[in-house]
Amino acid sequence: MTKSRGKQLVICVDNEGYAASLEKRKIYVTLRDPAAEKLDMLRIVDESGEDYLYPKSFFREIALPLAVKRAVLAA
Amino acid sequence: MLFEVVGEITAVETFASGSGIREIARLRRIYGRGRWRKRKGIAEVRLSNGSTHLAEIHWYEAAGIGRKEFKIKSLL
């Protein structure tokens, strides 16, 4: 499943100041960005469809069964 | 905004406007109707941990409403 390698799913728990870009309680795809993670940020594909850096504190990691994760990433 | 733009934003350009902005309906619902543009530029940003970085930033802007939702596209 190389297509989803580096992609993780997170759920948004805070969108203060970014009401148009992020929606609370919604699942977002995060792309691997080690440099950003060192700064406590995540690279998130937001409502614009583009990826931007957001604070880690805006999100929580979610663990889904592999089949569900694949389906969500493919959707 | 969880970072601060320090000083002037340079190389400013508009790269999408109106219906060319995918999230235009959200912008109108949340901030109001206006001639929305999506803009980008280069600026020094100060993160919440106090570190400063040169970054490409993007934001939304409409006349009479102002600039909204500065986002970091990449650290340069």
Tab-separated table of C-alpha atoms in Angstrom:
chain	number	residue	atom	x	y	z
A	1	MET	CA	0.000	0.000	0.000
A	2	THR	CA	2.630	2.479	-1.057
A	3	LYS	CA	0.022	5.056	-2.000
A	4	SER	CA	-0.882	5.774	1.628
A	5	ARG	CA	2.678	5.560	2.910
A	6	GLY	CA	3.475	8.772	4.767
A	7	LYS	CA	-0.190	9.703	5.024
A	8	GLN	CA	-1.946	9.529	8.357
A	9	LEU	CA	-5.426	10.396	9.469
A	10	VAL	CA	-6.082	12.851	12.272
A	11	ILE	CA	-9.206	14.419	13.701
A	12	CYS	CA	-9.527	18.163	14.151
A	13	VAL	CA	-10.300	19.230	17.740
A	14	ASP	CA	-9.598	22.971	17.448
A	15	ASN	CA	-9.844	25.446	14.556
A	16	GLU	CA	-9.483	28.780	16.327
A	17	GLY	CA	-8.671	31.418	13.730
A	18	TYR	CA	-9.139	28.943	10.859
A	19	ALA	CA	-12.898	28.445	10.629
A	20	ALA	CA	-12.866	28.437	6.821
A	21	SER	CA	-9.860	26.133	6.525
A	22	LEU	CA	-10.617	23.540	9.181
A	23	GLU	CA	-13.735	22.003	10.618
A	24	LYS	CA	-13.811	20.602	14.123
A	25	ARG	CA	-14.609	16.887	14.495
A	26	LYS	CA	-13.648	16.218	10.875
A	27	ILE	CA	-10.990	13.766	9.723
A	28	TYR	CA	-8.018	15.211	7.793
A	29	VAL	CA	-5.084	13.666	5.986
A	30	THR	CA	-1.661	14.615	7.286
A	31	LEU	CA	1.441	14.328	5.100
A	32	ARG	CA	4.813	13.367	6.505
A	33	ASP	CA	6.955	16.442	7.203
A	34	PRO	CA	9.720	15.713	9.756
A	35	ALA	CA	10.960	19.338	9.808
A	36	ALA	CA	7.488	20.620	10.680
A	37	GLU	CA	6.993	17.932	13.313
A	38	LYS	CA	10.137	19.095	15.110
A	39	LEU	CA	8.359	22.447	15.470
A	40	ASP	CA	5.182	20.794	16.838
A	41	MET	CA	3.342	21.315	13.567
A	42	LEU	CA	1.589	18.971	11.165
A	43	ARG	CA	1.237	19.255	7.401
A	44	ILE	CA	-2.514	18.961	6.878
A	45	VAL	CA	-4.567	18.813	3.680
A	46	ASP	CA	-7.249	21.306	4.705
A	47	GLU	CA	-10.580	22.436	3.225
A	48	SER	CA	-8.735	24.174	0.384
A	49	GLY	CA	-7.405	20.812	-0.785
A	50	GLU	CA	-3.855	22.094	-0.309
A	51	ASP	CA	-1.460	21.143	2.466
A	52	TYR	CA	-0.464	23.675	5.108
A	53	LEU	CA	1.328	23.622	8.442
A	54	TYR	CA	-0.928	23.693	11.490
A	55	PRO	CA	-0.223	23.281	15.207
A	56	LYS	CA	-0.224	19.669	16.373
A	57	SER	CA	-2.499	20.735	19.224
A	58	PHE	CA	-5.338	21.280	16.724
A	59	PHE	CA	-5.473	17.534	16.010
A	60	ARG	CA	-5.503	14.117	17.601
A	61	GLU	CA	-4.231	10.959	15.965
A	62	ILE	CA	-6.826	8.325	15.261
A	63	ALA	CA	-6.195	4.630	14.792
A	64	LEU	CA	-8.534	2.996	12.306
A	65	PRO	CA	-8.608	-0.582	11.046
A	66	LEU	CA	-6.366	-0.816	7.961
A	67	ALA	CA	-9.274	-1.486	5.603
A	68	VAL	CA	-11.111	1.586	6.895
A	69	LYS	CA	-7.985	3.741	6.645
A	70	ARG	CA	-7.432	2.616	3.046
A	71	ALA	CA	-11.034	3.388	2.169
A	72	VAL	CA	-10.853	6.866	3.756
A	73	LEU	CA	-7.589	7.706	1.994
A	74	ALA	CA	-9.009	6.505	-1.312
A	75	ALA	CA	-12.247	8.484	-0.929
B	1	MET	CA	-3.255	32.864	14.013
B	2	LEU	CA	-0.747	30.769	15.896
B	3	PHE	CA	2.248	32.504	14.412
B	4	GLU	CA	3.121	36.123	13.945
B	5	VAL	CA	4.170	37.745	10.708
B	6	VAL	CA	7.269	39.792	11.489
B	7	GLY	CA	7.752	42.800	9.243
B	8	GLU	CA	6.778	43.150	5.632
B	9	ILE	CA	5.323	40.485	3.334
B	10	THR	CA	7.194	40.450	0.035
B	11	ALA	CA	6.546	38.887	-3.385
B	12	VAL	CA	2.793	39.183	-2.819
B	13	GLU	CA	0.590	37.788	-5.541
B	14	THR	CA	-2.986	36.640	-6.021
B	15	PHE	CA	-3.264	33.063	-7.188
B	16	ALA	CA	-7.006	32.429	-6.980
B	17	SER	CA	-10.158	34.519	-6.757
B	18	GLY	CA	-13.925	34.170	-6.539
B	19	SER	CA	-15.232	30.827	-7.681
B	20	GLY	CA	-11.638	29.741	-8.331
B	21	ILE	CA	-11.268	29.373	-4.570
B	22	ARG	CA	-12.398	25.874	-3.647
B	23	GLU	CA	-13.522	26.915	-0.154
B	24	ILE	CA	-15.312	30.105	-1.306
B	25	ALA	CA	-18.654	29.012	0.170
B	26	ARG	CA	-17.056	28.593	3.592
B	27	LEU	CA	-15.396	32.030	3.363
B	28	ARG	CA	-18.696	33.694	2.454
B	29	ARG	CA	-20.605	31.889	5.192
B	30	ILE	CA	-18.059	32.638	7.910
B	31	TYR	CA	-16.731	36.088	7.018
B	32	GLY	CA	-19.334	37.476	4.642
B	33	ARG	CA	-19.767	38.101	0.968
B	34	GLY	CA	-17.017	39.968	-0.787
B	35	ARG	CA	-14.561	39.818	-3.628
B	36	TRP	CA	-12.437	37.106	-2.089
B	37	ARG	CA	-8.915	36.492	-3.281
B	38	LYS	CA	-6.373	33.941	-2.202
B	39	ARG	CA	-2.946	35.509	-1.917
B	40	LYS	CA	0.561	34.410	-1.148
B	41	GLY	CA	3.848	36.010	-0.192
B	42	ILE	CA	7.135	35.579	1.618
B	43	ALA	CA	7.603	36.767	5.199
B	44	GLU	CA	9.498	36.190	8.402
B	45	VAL	CA	7.223	34.394	10.860
B	46	ARG	CA	7.584	33.937	14.591
B	47	LEU	CA	6.163	30.655	15.852
B	48	SER	CA	4.595	30.163	19.279
B	49	ASN	CA	7.886	28.671	20.538
B	50	GLY	CA	9.612	31.986	19.765
B	51	SER	CA	11.663	30.743	16.804
B	52	THR	CA	11.621	32.785	13.611
B	53	HIS	CA	11.684	31.403	10.069
B	54	LEU	CA	11.383	32.674	6.539
B	55	ALA	CA	8.179	31.189	5.149
B	56	GLU	CA	5.828	31.155	2.212
B	57	ILE	CA	2.474	32.193	3.611
B	58	HIS	CA	-0.995	32.143	2.095
B	59	TRP	CA	-4.101	34.025	3.214
B	60	TYR	CA	-7.607	35.085	2.151
B	61	GLU	CA	-8.397	38.718	1.506
B	62	ALA	CA	-11.474	40.724	0.544
B	63	ALA	CA	-11.994	44.467	0.280
B	64	GLY	CA	-13.931	45.771	3.270
B	65	ILE	CA	-13.347	42.538	5.206
B	66	GLY	CA	-9.576	42.362	5.346
B	67	ARG	CA	-7.037	39.563	5.528
B	68	LYS	CA	-8.068	36.261	7.089
B	69	GLU	CA	-6.444	32.974	8.046
B	70	PHE	CA	-2.731	33.378	7.436
B	71	LYS	CA	-1.358	29.882	6.811
B	72	ILE	CA	2.190	28.595	6.441
B	73	LYS	CA	2.658	26.774	3.150
B	74	SER	CA	6.339	26.026	3.690
B	75	LEU	CA	9.336	27.037	5.749
B	76	LEU	CA	12.115	28.249	3.454
